[in-house]
Structure formats: C-alpha cells, structure tokens
mmCIF file of C-alpha atoms in Angstrom:
data_model
loop_
_atom_site.group_PDB
_atom_site.id
_atom_site.type_symbol
_atom_site.label_atom_id
_atom_site.label_comp_id
_atom_site.label_asym_id
_atom_site.label_seq_id
_atom_site.Cartn_x
_atom_site.Cartn_y
_atom_site.Cartn_z
ATOM 1 C CA MET A 228 72.268 -75.212 183.127
ATOM 2 C CA ARG A 229 71.374 -72.078 185.005
ATOM 3 C CA ILE A 230 68.829 -73.239 187.689
ATOM 4 C CA LEU A 231 66.884 -71.306 190.375
ATOM 5 C CA LEU A 232 66.385 -73.798 193.368
ATOM 6 C CA THR A 233 63.598 -72.595 195.592
ATOM 7 C CA GLY A 234 63.927 -73.508 199.280
ATOM 8 C CA HIS A 235 67.596 -73.957 198.892
ATOM 9 C CA ASP A 236 68.157 -73.197 202.517
ATOM 10 C CA GLY A 237 65.967 -76.022 203.761
ATOM 11 C CA TYR A 238 66.618 -79.496 204.762
ATOM 12 C CA THR A 239 66.946 -81.015 201.243
ATOM 13 C CA GLY A 240 68.242 -77.893 199.463
ATOM 14 C CA HIS A 241 71.369 -77.936 201.712
ATOM 15 C CA VAL A 242 72.178 -81.608 200.065
ATOM 16 C CA LEU A 243 70.869 -80.838 196.528
ATOM 17 C CA THR A 244 72.651 -77.492 196.046
ATOM 18 C CA PRO A 245 76.213 -78.822 196.458
ATOM 19 C CA MET A 246 75.508 -81.870 194.337
ATOM 20 C CA LEU A 247 74.306 -79.336 191.481
ATOM 21 C CA LEU A 248 77.290 -77.337 191.926
ATOM 22 C CA GLU A 249 79.670 -80.318 191.649
ATOM 23 C CA ARG A 250 78.077 -81.072 188.170
ATOM 24 C CA GLY A 251 78.857 -77.835 186.999
ATOM 25 C CA HIS A 252 75.428 -76.157 187.203
ATOM 26 C CA ASP A 253 74.948 -72.608 187.999
ATOM 27 C CA VAL A 254 72.880 -72.492 190.997
ATOM 28 C CA THR A 255 70.850 -69.395 192.519
ATOM 29 C CA GLY A 256 68.773 -69.862 195.725
ATOM 30 C CA LEU A 257 65.684 -68.436 196.662
ATOM 31 C CA ASP A 258 64.446 -68.872 200.234
ATOM 32 C CA SER A 259 62.540 -66.916 202.959
ATOM 33 C CA CYS A 260 65.152 -68.162 205.378
ATOM 34 C CA LEU A 261 62.640 -69.280 208.122
ATOM 35 C CA TYR A 262 65.116 -71.771 209.352
ATOM 36 C CA ASP A 263 68.516 -69.812 209.744
ATOM 37 C CA GLY A 264 70.504 -71.665 212.312
ATOM 38 C CA CYS A 265 68.446 -74.575 212.551
ATOM 39 C CA GLY A 266 69.526 -78.299 212.752
ATOM 40 C CA PHE A 267 73.317 -78.938 212.554
ATOM 41 C CA SER A 268 73.825 -75.314 211.511
ATOM 42 C CA THR A 269 77.636 -74.417 211.095
ATOM 43 C CA GLY A 270 77.102 -70.615 210.443
ATOM 44 C CA LYS A 271 78.287 -70.940 206.758
ATOM 45 C CA GLU A 272 76.137 -70.184 204.148
ATOM 46 C CA LEU A 273 75.896 -72.170 200.799
ATOM 47 C CA PRO A 274 77.971 -70.748 198.298
ATOM 48 C CA VAL A 275 75.618 -69.479 195.599
ATOM 49 C CA PRO A 276 73.791 -66.264 194.893
ATOM 50 C CA VAL A 277 70.552 -66.058 197.021
ATOM 51 C CA ILE A 278 67.230 -64.100 196.577
ATOM 52 C CA ARG A 279 65.957 -63.908 200.035
ATOM 53 C CA LYS A 280 62.168 -63.579 199.227
ATOM 54 C CA ASP A 281 59.104 -65.388 200.312
ATOM 55 C CA VAL A 282 57.878 -67.438 197.067
ATOM 56 C CA ARG A 283 54.681 -65.721 197.261
ATOM 57 C CA GLU A 284 56.567 -62.372 196.259
ATOM 58 C CA VAL A 285 58.314 -63.788 193.476
ATOM 59 C CA GLN A 286 58.243 -61.646 190.290
ATOM 60 C CA LEU A 287 58.715 -62.203 186.702
ATOM 61 C CA ASP A 288 62.298 -60.603 186.614
ATOM 62 C CA ASP A 289 63.300 -62.901 189.278
ATOM 63 C CA LEU A 290 62.976 -65.643 186.764
ATOM 64 C CA ARG A 291 64.447 -64.506 183.738
ATOM 65 C CA GLY A 292 67.503 -65.979 182.425
ATOM 66 C CA PHE A 293 67.088 -69.502 184.140
ATOM 67 C CA ASP A 294 67.143 -72.704 182.169
ATOM 68 C CA ALA A 295 65.081 -74.628 185.104
ATOM 69 C CA VAL A 296 63.406 -74.009 188.330
ATOM 70 C CA ALA A 297 63.685 -76.763 190.931
ATOM 71 C CA HIS A 298 60.916 -75.912 193.222
ATOM 72 C CA LEU A 299 61.439 -77.243 196.892
ATOM 73 C CA ALA A 300 60.038 -74.212 198.670
ATOM 74 C CA GLY A 301 56.872 -74.670 200.844
ATOM 75 C CA ILE A 302 55.188 -75.538 204.120
ATOM 76 C CA SER A 303 57.120 -78.811 204.620
ATOM 77 C CA ASN A 304 55.108 -81.224 207.051
ATOM 78 C CA ASP A 305 51.579 -82.077 208.253
ATOM 79 C CA PRO A 306 51.869 -80.523 211.725
ATOM 80 C CA LEU A 307 52.698 -76.991 210.308
ATOM 81 C CA GLY A 308 49.870 -77.609 207.555
ATOM 82 C CA ASP A 309 47.541 -78.294 210.254
ATOM 83 C CA LEU A 310 48.552 -75.062 212.318
ATOM 84 C CA ALA A 311 47.785 -72.623 209.351
ATOM 85 C CA PRO A 312 45.766 -74.578 206.775
ATOM 86 C CA GLN A 313 44.873 -71.535 204.497
ATOM 87 C CA THR A 314 48.436 -70.483 204.589
ATOM 88 C CA THR A 315 49.581 -74.008 203.589
ATOM 89 C CA TYR A 316 47.328 -73.773 200.567
ATOM 90 C CA ALA A 317 48.503 -70.015 199.808
ATOM 91 C CA ILE A 318 52.198 -70.872 199.895
ATOM 92 C CA ASN A 319 52.209 -74.712 198.726
ATOM 93 C CA HIS A 320 49.354 -74.488 195.889
ATOM 94 C CA GLU A 321 48.615 -70.921 194.975
ATOM 95 C CA ALA A 322 52.196 -69.689 195.073
ATOM 96 C CA SER A 323 53.400 -72.788 193.298
ATOM 97 C CA VAL A 324 51.045 -72.553 190.333
ATOM 98 C CA ARG A 325 51.850 -68.741 190.115
ATOM 99 C CA LEU A 326 55.728 -69.538 190.172
ATOM 100 C CA ALA A 327 55.143 -71.853 187.339
ATOM 101 C CA ARG A 328 53.120 -69.660 185.243
ATOM 102 C CA LEU A 329 55.625 -66.647 185.914
ATOM 103 C CA ALA A 330 58.507 -69.334 184.894
ATOM 104 C CA LYS A 331 56.648 -70.068 181.800
ATOM 105 C CA GLN A 332 56.024 -66.432 181.086
ATOM 106 C CA ALA A 333 60.105 -65.930 181.718
ATOM 107 C CA GLY A 334 61.005 -68.517 179.189
ATOM 108 C CA VAL A 335 62.170 -71.085 181.827
ATOM 109 C CA GLN A 336 62.125 -74.455 179.842
ATOM 110 C CA ARG A 337 61.962 -76.928 182.750
ATOM 111 C CA PHE A 338 59.812 -76.880 186.140
ATOM 112 C CA VAL A 339 60.802 -79.728 188.720
ATOM 113 C CA PHE A 340 58.266 -79.828 191.474
ATOM 114 C CA SER A 341 58.766 -81.234 194.735
ATOM 115 C CA SER A 342 55.577 -83.239 195.262
ATOM 116 C CA SER A 343 55.037 -86.087 197.892
ATOM 117 C CA CYS A 344 53.754 -89.442 198.209
ATOM 118 C CA SER A 345 51.501 -88.095 200.941
ATOM 119 C CA ASN A 346 49.282 -87.486 197.935
ATOM 120 C CA TYR A 347 48.148 -91.261 198.175
ATOM 121 C CA GLY A 348 47.043 -90.393 201.775
ATOM 122 C CA ALA A 349 44.709 -93.374 203.123
ATOM 123 C CA ALA A 350 45.388 -95.896 200.537
ATOM 124 C CA GLY A 351 45.881 -99.151 202.232
ATOM 125 C CA ASP A 352 48.383 -101.796 201.903
ATOM 126 C CA SER A 353 48.749 -102.146 198.163
ATOM 127 C CA TYR A 354 51.768 -100.991 196.231
ATOM 128 C CA LEU A 355 50.738 -97.740 194.336
ATOM 129 C CA LYS A 356 52.157 -96.628 191.102
ATOM 130 C CA GLU A 357 52.020 -93.147 189.497
ATOM 131 C CA ASP A 358 48.753 -93.725 188.223
ATOM 132 C CA ALA A 359 47.076 -94.634 191.451
ATOM 133 C CA SER A 360 44.271 -92.466 192.783
ATOM 134 C CA PHE A 361 44.915 -89.546 195.157
ATOM 135 C CA ASN A 362 43.536 -89.470 198.613
ATOM 136 C CA PRO A 363 45.093 -86.890 200.551
ATOM 137 C CA VAL A 364 43.973 -86.541 204.079
ATOM 138 C CA THR A 365 45.884 -83.417 205.238
ATOM 139 C CA PRO A 366 46.234 -79.811 204.000
ATOM 140 C CA TYR A 367 49.908 -80.277 203.015
ATOM 141 C CA ALA A 368 48.973 -83.195 200.837
ATOM 142 C CA GLU A 369 46.104 -81.552 199.140
ATOM 143 C CA SER A 370 48.339 -78.772 198.470
ATOM 144 C CA LYS A 371 50.758 -81.078 196.589
ATOM 145 C CA VAL A 372 47.756 -82.652 194.859
ATOM 146 C CA TRP A 373 46.308 -79.461 193.519
ATOM 147 C CA THR A 374 49.739 -77.999 192.271
ATOM 148 C CA GLU A 375 50.151 -81.108 190.287
ATOM 149 C CA ARG A 376 46.571 -80.477 188.830
ATOM 150 C CA ASP A 377 47.079 -77.038 187.924
ATOM 151 C CA VAL A 378 50.455 -77.011 186.764
ATOM 152 C CA ALA A 379 50.500 -80.003 184.260
ATOM 153 C CA PRO A 380 47.912 -78.334 181.876
ATOM 154 C CA MET A 381 50.735 -75.524 181.322
ATOM 155 C CA ALA A 382 53.113 -78.100 179.583
ATOM 156 C CA ASP A 383 53.753 -77.344 175.883
ATOM 157 C CA ASP A 384 56.724 -77.202 173.451
ATOM 158 C CA LYS A 385 58.400 -74.678 175.543
ATOM 159 C CA PHE A 386 57.483 -75.405 179.151
ATOM 160 C CA SER A 387 58.115 -78.810 180.609
ATOM 161 C CA PRO A 388 56.947 -79.642 184.154
ATOM 162 C CA THR A 389 58.040 -82.691 185.971
ATOM 163 C CA PHE A 390 56.448 -83.877 189.505
ATOM 164 C CA LEU A 391 58.652 -85.763 192.002
ATOM 165 C CA ARG A 392 56.528 -87.419 194.556
ATOM 166 C CA SER A 393 59.206 -88.282 197.111
ATOM 167 C CA ALA A 394 58.657 -90.691 199.980
ATOM 168 C CA THR A 395 59.259 -89.539 203.332
ATOM 169 C CA ALA A 396 62.695 -88.122 203.522
ATOM 170 C CA PHE A 397 65.428 -89.046 206.043
ATOM 171 C CA GLY A 398 69.130 -88.619 206.303
ATOM 172 C CA VAL A 399 71.561 -85.876 207.786
ATOM 173 C CA SER A 400 71.801 -82.556 206.461
ATOM 174 C CA THR A 401 73.153 -79.110 207.827
ATOM 175 C CA ARG A 402 69.281 -78.233 208.430
ATOM 176 C CA LEU A 403 68.467 -81.687 209.832
ATOM 177 C CA ARG A 404 64.962 -82.147 210.536
ATOM 178 C CA GLY A 405 63.851 -83.845 213.776
ATOM 179 C CA ASP A 406 60.083 -84.154 212.908
ATOM 180 C CA LEU A 407 60.504 -86.691 210.104
ATOM 181 C CA VAL A 408 59.914 -90.363 211.309
ATOM 182 C CA VAL A 409 63.417 -91.959 210.869
ATOM 183 C CA ASN A 410 65.295 -88.933 212.436
ATOM 184 C CA ASN A 411 62.600 -88.529 214.987
ATOM 185 C CA LEU A 412 62.603 -92.030 216.210
ATOM 186 C CA VAL A 413 66.572 -92.006 216.185
ATOM 187 C CA GLY A 414 66.606 -88.712 218.020
ATOM 188 C CA TYR A 415 64.466 -89.961 220.909
ATOM 189 C CA ALA A 416 66.466 -93.212 221.184
ATOM 190 C CA VAL A 417 69.599 -91.298 221.612
ATOM 191 C CA THR A 418 68.454 -88.492 223.801
ATOM 192 C CA SER A 419 66.089 -90.565 225.801
ATOM 193 C CA GLY A 420 66.531 -94.346 225.490
ATOM 194 C CA GLN A 421 62.840 -94.503 224.043
ATOM 195 C CA VAL A 422 62.122 -95.167 220.561
ATOM 196 C CA LEU A 423 58.915 -93.522 220.962
ATOM 197 C CA ILE A 424 56.102 -94.109 218.513
ATOM 198 C CA LYS A 425 53.213 -91.815 218.586
ATOM 199 C CA SER A 426 50.922 -93.866 216.314
ATOM 200 C CA ASP A 427 49.777 -97.431 216.763
ATOM 201 C CA GLY A 428 52.968 -98.098 214.372
ATOM 202 C CA MET A 429 50.920 -99.873 211.860
ATOM 203 C CA PRO A 430 50.840 -97.504 208.920
ATOM 204 C CA TRP A 431 52.972 -98.085 205.833
ATOM 205 C CA ARG A 432 55.587 -95.547 204.833
ATOM 206 C CA PRO A 433 57.916 -95.167 201.862
ATOM 207 C CA LEU A 434 61.213 -93.891 202.699
ATOM 208 C CA VAL A 435 63.876 -92.104 200.796
ATOM 209 C CA HIS A 436 67.322 -90.520 201.939
ATOM 210 C CA ILE A 437 67.385 -86.745 201.028
ATOM 211 C CA GLU A 438 70.723 -87.663 199.084
ATOM 212 C CA ASP A 439 68.694 -89.987 196.987
ATOM 213 C CA ILE A 440 65.782 -87.273 196.512
ATOM 214 C CA SER A 441 68.720 -84.968 195.233
ATOM 215 C CA ARG A 442 69.930 -87.495 192.899
ATOM 216 C CA ALA A 443 66.435 -87.715 191.577
ATOM 217 C CA PHE A 444 66.256 -83.841 190.985
ATOM 218 C CA VAL A 445 69.642 -84.134 189.164
ATOM 219 C CA ALA A 446 68.778 -86.910 187.018
ATOM 220 C CA VAL A 447 65.408 -85.243 185.829
ATOM 221 C CA LEU A 448 67.032 -81.996 185.338
ATOM 222 C CA GLU A 449 69.741 -83.509 182.893
ATOM 223 C CA ALA A 450 67.541 -86.058 181.305
ATOM 224 C CA PRO A 451 66.412 -85.766 177.675
ATOM 225 C CA ARG A 452 63.254 -83.676 177.680
ATOM 226 C CA ASP A 453 60.966 -86.282 175.948
ATOM 227 C CA LEU A 454 61.570 -88.789 178.936
ATOM 228 C CA ILE A 455 60.379 -86.541 181.697
ATOM 229 C CA HIS A 456 58.022 -83.955 180.126
ATOM 230 C CA ASN A 457 54.907 -83.675 182.000
ATOM 231 C CA GLU A 458 55.636 -86.837 183.817
ATOM 232 C CA SER A 459 55.287 -87.894 187.554
ATOM 233 C CA PHE A 460 57.869 -90.105 189.416
ATOM 234 C CA ASN A 461 57.631 -91.718 192.762
ATOM 235 C CA VAL A 462 60.996 -91.004 194.254
ATOM 236 C CA GLY A 463 62.367 -93.837 196.380
ATOM 237 C CA GLN A 464 62.906 -97.508 196.070
ATOM 238 C CA THR A 465 59.907 -99.994 196.160
ATOM 239 C CA ALA A 466 62.163 -102.337 198.764
ATOM 240 C CA GLU A 467 62.138 -99.439 201.266
ATOM 241 C CA ASN A 468 58.500 -99.493 202.505
ATOM 242 C CA TYR A 469 58.103 -99.952 205.944
ATOM 243 C CA ARG A 470 55.701 -100.207 208.628
ATOM 244 C CA VAL A 471 56.549 -97.394 211.485
ATOM 245 C CA ARG A 472 57.019 -100.177 214.121
ATOM 246 C CA GLU A 473 59.413 -102.007 211.564
ATOM 247 C CA ILE A 474 61.505 -98.562 211.532
ATOM 248 C CA ALA A 475 61.252 -98.336 215.137
ATOM 249 C CA GLN A 476 62.677 -101.888 215.860
ATOM 250 C CA MET A 477 65.757 -100.984 213.323
ATOM 251 C CA VAL A 478 66.265 -98.040 215.494
ATOM 252 C CA ALA A 479 66.178 -100.075 218.794
ATOM 253 C CA GLU A 480 68.911 -102.613 217.369
ATOM 254 C CA VAL A 481 71.054 -99.682 216.153
ATOM 255 C CA VAL A 482 70.947 -97.327 219.195
ATOM 256 C CA PRO A 483 72.494 -99.207 222.236
ATOM 257 C CA ASN A 484 70.332 -99.496 225.253
ATOM 258 C CA SER A 485 67.014 -98.313 223.765
ATOM 259 C CA LYS A 486 63.860 -99.948 223.496
ATOM 260 C CA VAL A 487 60.590 -99.265 221.636
ATOM 261 C CA THR A 488 57.776 -97.388 223.396
ATOM 262 C CA PHE A 489 54.476 -96.187 222.501
ATOM 263 C CA ALA A 490 53.116 -92.684 223.588
ATOM 264 C CA GLY A 491 50.460 -92.724 225.894
ATOM 265 C CA ASP A 492 47.838 -91.008 223.436
ATOM 266 C CA ALA A 493 49.079 -93.428 220.478
ATOM 267 C CA SER A 494 46.191 -94.071 218.017
ATOM 268 C CA PRO A 495 45.888 -95.323 214.340
ATOM 269 C CA ASP A 496 46.970 -93.146 211.635
ATOM 270 C CA ALA A 497 45.022 -92.244 208.667
ATOM 271 C CA ARG A 498 48.257 -91.557 206.637
ATOM 272 C CA ASN A 499 49.090 -95.162 205.197
ATOM 273 C CA TYR A 500 50.586 -95.802 201.717
ATOM 274 C CA ARG A 501 52.877 -98.281 200.309
ATOM 275 C CA VAL A 502 54.432 -97.086 196.902
ATOM 276 C CA ASN A 503 56.102 -98.608 193.866
ATOM 277 C CA CYS A 504 59.200 -96.619 192.876
ATOM 278 C CA ASP A 505 60.050 -98.839 189.550
ATOM 279 C CA LYS A 506 59.256 -96.162 187.276
ATOM 280 C CA ILE A 507 61.899 -93.535 188.032
ATOM 281 C CA ARG A 508 64.635 -96.115 187.571
ATOM 282 C CA GLU A 509 63.280 -97.742 184.382
ATOM 283 C CA VAL A 510 62.867 -94.292 182.582
ATOM 284 C CA LEU A 511 65.977 -92.506 184.320
ATOM 285 C CA PRO A 512 69.075 -95.004 184.465
ATOM 286 C CA ALA A 513 71.023 -92.343 185.789
ATOM 287 C CA PHE A 514 68.964 -92.232 188.891
ATOM 288 C CA ASP A 515 70.983 -94.549 191.330
ATOM 289 C CA PRO A 516 69.664 -94.450 194.781
ATOM 290 C CA GLN A 517 72.515 -95.428 197.317
ATOM 291 C CA TRP A 518 70.708 -95.589 200.666
ATOM 292 C CA THR A 519 68.659 -97.939 202.529
ATOM 293 C CA VAL A 520 66.603 -97.049 205.626
ATOM 294 C CA ARG A 521 69.061 -99.240 207.915
ATOM 295 C CA LYS A 522 72.001 -97.238 206.706
ATOM 296 C CA GLY A 523 70.195 -94.020 207.142
ATOM 297 C CA VAL A 524 69.410 -94.990 210.877
ATOM 298 C CA GLU A 525 73.117 -95.739 211.497
ATOM 299 C CA GLU A 526 73.922 -92.377 209.830
ATOM 300 C CA VAL A 527 71.594 -90.294 211.770
ATOM 301 C CA TYR A 528 72.635 -92.034 214.949
ATOM 302 C CA ASP A 529 76.267 -91.315 214.257
ATOM 303 C CA ALA A 530 75.250 -87.672 213.581
ATOM 304 C CA TYR A 531 73.272 -87.065 216.760
ATOM 305 C CA CYS A 532 76.233 -88.538 218.783
ATOM 306 C CA LYS A 533 78.957 -86.652 217.108
ATOM 307 C CA HIS A 534 77.075 -83.390 217.418
ATOM 308 C CA GLY A 535 76.333 -84.189 221.293
ATOM 309 C CA THR A 536 72.589 -83.679 220.821
ATOM 310 C CA THR A 537 70.793 -83.278 224.128
ATOM 311 C CA SER A 538 67.020 -84.117 224.827
ATOM 312 C CA GLU A 539 66.515 -80.560 225.278
ATOM 313 C CA GLU A 540 68.018 -79.504 221.940
ATOM 314 C CA PHE A 541 66.285 -82.198 220.168
ATOM 315 C CA LEU A 542 62.919 -81.113 221.341
ATOM 316 C CA SER A 543 63.562 -77.550 220.516
ATOM 317 C CA SER A 544 62.933 -75.264 217.593
ATOM 318 C CA SER A 545 66.382 -76.011 216.270
ATOM 319 C CA PHE A 546 64.959 -79.631 215.223
ATOM 320 C CA VAL A 547 61.340 -79.080 215.199
ATOM 321 C CA ARG A 548 59.862 -77.162 212.261
ATOM 322 C CA LEU A 549 56.480 -76.277 214.204
ATOM 323 C CA LYS A 550 58.234 -75.125 217.275
ATOM 324 C CA ARG A 551 60.498 -72.714 215.091
ATOM 325 C CA ILE A 552 57.461 -71.134 213.561
ATOM 326 C CA ARG A 553 55.766 -70.752 216.788
ATOM 327 C CA GLU A 554 58.927 -69.152 218.273
ATOM 328 C CA LEU A 555 59.266 -66.578 215.512
ATOM 329 C CA GLN A 556 55.617 -65.639 215.910
ATOM 330 C CA SER A 557 55.997 -65.203 219.702
ATOM 331 C CA ALA A 558 58.916 -62.888 219.030
ATOM 332 C CA GLY A 559 56.671 -60.859 216.608
ATOM 333 C CA LYS A 560 58.926 -61.743 213.737
ATOM 334 C CA LEU A 561 56.147 -63.622 211.700
ATOM 335 C CA ASP A 562 52.838 -62.557 211.086
ATOM 336 C CA ASP A 563 49.823 -65.109 211.047
ATOM 337 C CA THR A 564 50.369 -65.918 207.228
ATOM 338 C CA LEU A 565 54.043 -66.836 208.057
ATOM 339 C CA SER A 566 55.437 -63.723 206.462
ATOM 340 C CA TRP A 567 58.200 -61.622 207.921
ATOM 341 C CA ARG A 568 57.032 -58.567 209.584
ATOM 342 C CA SER A 569 58.718 -55.288 208.859
ATOM 343 C CA MET A 570 61.599 -55.757 211.261
ATOM 344 C CA GLY A 571 62.665 -58.390 208.377
ATOM 345 C CA ARG A 572 65.064 -61.384 208.514
ATOM 346 C CA SER A 573 67.852 -59.377 209.566
ATOM 347 C CA ALA A 574 66.235 -59.690 213.221
ATOM 348 C CA ALA A 575 65.826 -63.560 213.088
#
C-alpha cells in the first residue's frame, strides 16, 4: 500500500513510519519539520521520501497516487492550542478537512485521522464508549471534534475515513516529548527527585503507548474496508485508565529516591475522562496492544537515564513543544500563525 503519512517527523510518526516499512508498505512523509533535533534526536532522518510542507499548503498533486493518508500532523497539545487558538483551528480543523477533501478528489481510498480521547473533555468518572457525547474544553479538543464532524459526511463508496481517538500517549521515541503526563512525571522524577503533579491529581486519563497507537494505525490501514469504513475507535486498553496521582505513585515506585509532590499552584483540571477501548479489539483482532503504563514508566525512566537527561535539558525546548515554538518565534523563524518565514527551514 502506498501511504502518505503527515506528521511523520513527530513523536508518533517516528515509531509508526518504521512499523509501516517493516510490513512492506511504501511510505512518504509530509511534515513542516518544526521539531527537527528535538527529543532524543540522533541526527538521522527516517528513510522515506519527504514532502517538506505545512499541511495548510498541501496541493492536489501532492496526494495523487496514494492509496491512503494517515493524518497525524497538527498542533499537538493543549498548551500550544491555548497559545494560538485560531492557528490551532486553522491547522487541526480547517487544514485537516481540506486535506481530506483533496485526498478524496485525488482518488485516495482511505483517510485515517489521528483524533483524540480529549474530545470527551469534562466527562466525569464513567467509562465512555465511542457513542458518548463530546464535551471538549480546549481548542485542541474542539478542533478534533470538528474535524470528525466535517470529514465523516465525505464517506462514500470510493472514500473511507476512519477516526482513531487515541488515549494520552506515552513512551520512548526519537522525538520524545516531555510534555505528556507519563513522560513528564518520569522526567521530573529523574532530574529533580520530585514527581511533580501540576493539578490536584484527581482527573482520570486513559493512557496508551505510542507503539500501540502505531499498531492501531497499521491495523486500520490493513483491515477489510467494511470493518473500518467511517468508524471511530478509542485507542488504548480499558484497563489502562488512571487518575494522575496513581500514575505519579507508579513513577515514585520506579524512580529511586523520588517522591510525589504537588506544584504550588496545583488546582483541579476540567479535563477528566475515563474511556472504554473494547471496540477496537473486538472489531480488529489484529490490534494487539503490548504496553501497560507501568512498563512504559520503566521504559521512559531507562531512556532518560541512558540519555543522561539533565534538568536543564528536560525543561528546554528539546522536550517541551511550547518552548520550541516560542524559541522559533523569538528567533524570527516562525510567524504568529506558526508558519515558517522566508528564511525557511534551512535556518531552523
């Protein structure tokens, strides 16, 4: 299968791309490459052809000849979404819907959208299935909800969208992010001895390893069309829902000489959702998640130690997406809409 993978140079893309290649797929990446050199960067690029382009600039000819688009590109978390809400909507919603429309026009048969369990937002303590109501509380989550809403009606005999609502990601990648809850708590523990909780620790979160997110994409891309046509799937494992303070306790048990602490301004978090992920395993037996949060904590701890991550590095733009964006803007490389200025990527 010939696949265009947007956001291939990001956190999940660095895991999904090799997985697709190993299974014999022909992968082309598309990315604006905002995060070159971030995380555990090795300096080696993924061995695929790359269209270095902002997803907002994609043209019809970029999409011709592909069997599927796996769409990961976007503003990737709530802090960034809050920094530039209108840009978040422009990239995550408007550009995603436009991409789907162009893909359909170009004859692409499958469109797999990286949605989010953040769609459920302020949802309480009950387990939520795919038919649960959305209650997004951030621009990031709203943008994902709106994209699902606007892409689903495009489905027909020749164009088959699927919506993968991933739980909160964790785990090691070359482009490791330090601003996701598991990775963040482990990073603070390793570099400061404190498992620092920035909320009251009570919100529920479903968690999923990026390898398992990648396995979900593979399973959908390879599934019979009738099983995944215009369907949404919560991606994770029902057993892997935890309160933030439960995750913190796991981290304290794994990282020697660390203890759970709360930030001075810790307060309740409106984002609270507990998700049922049984549907994807029932519909797609090929999806076989391998990771628990506990195993992931151990993996991330080992990676930080092996890398020799310092507190200064962990809190820098190398691991924090928001700081990376602000750094590029301060250097005059990105404008207010998060578009590259004329000096281009070569100056990044």
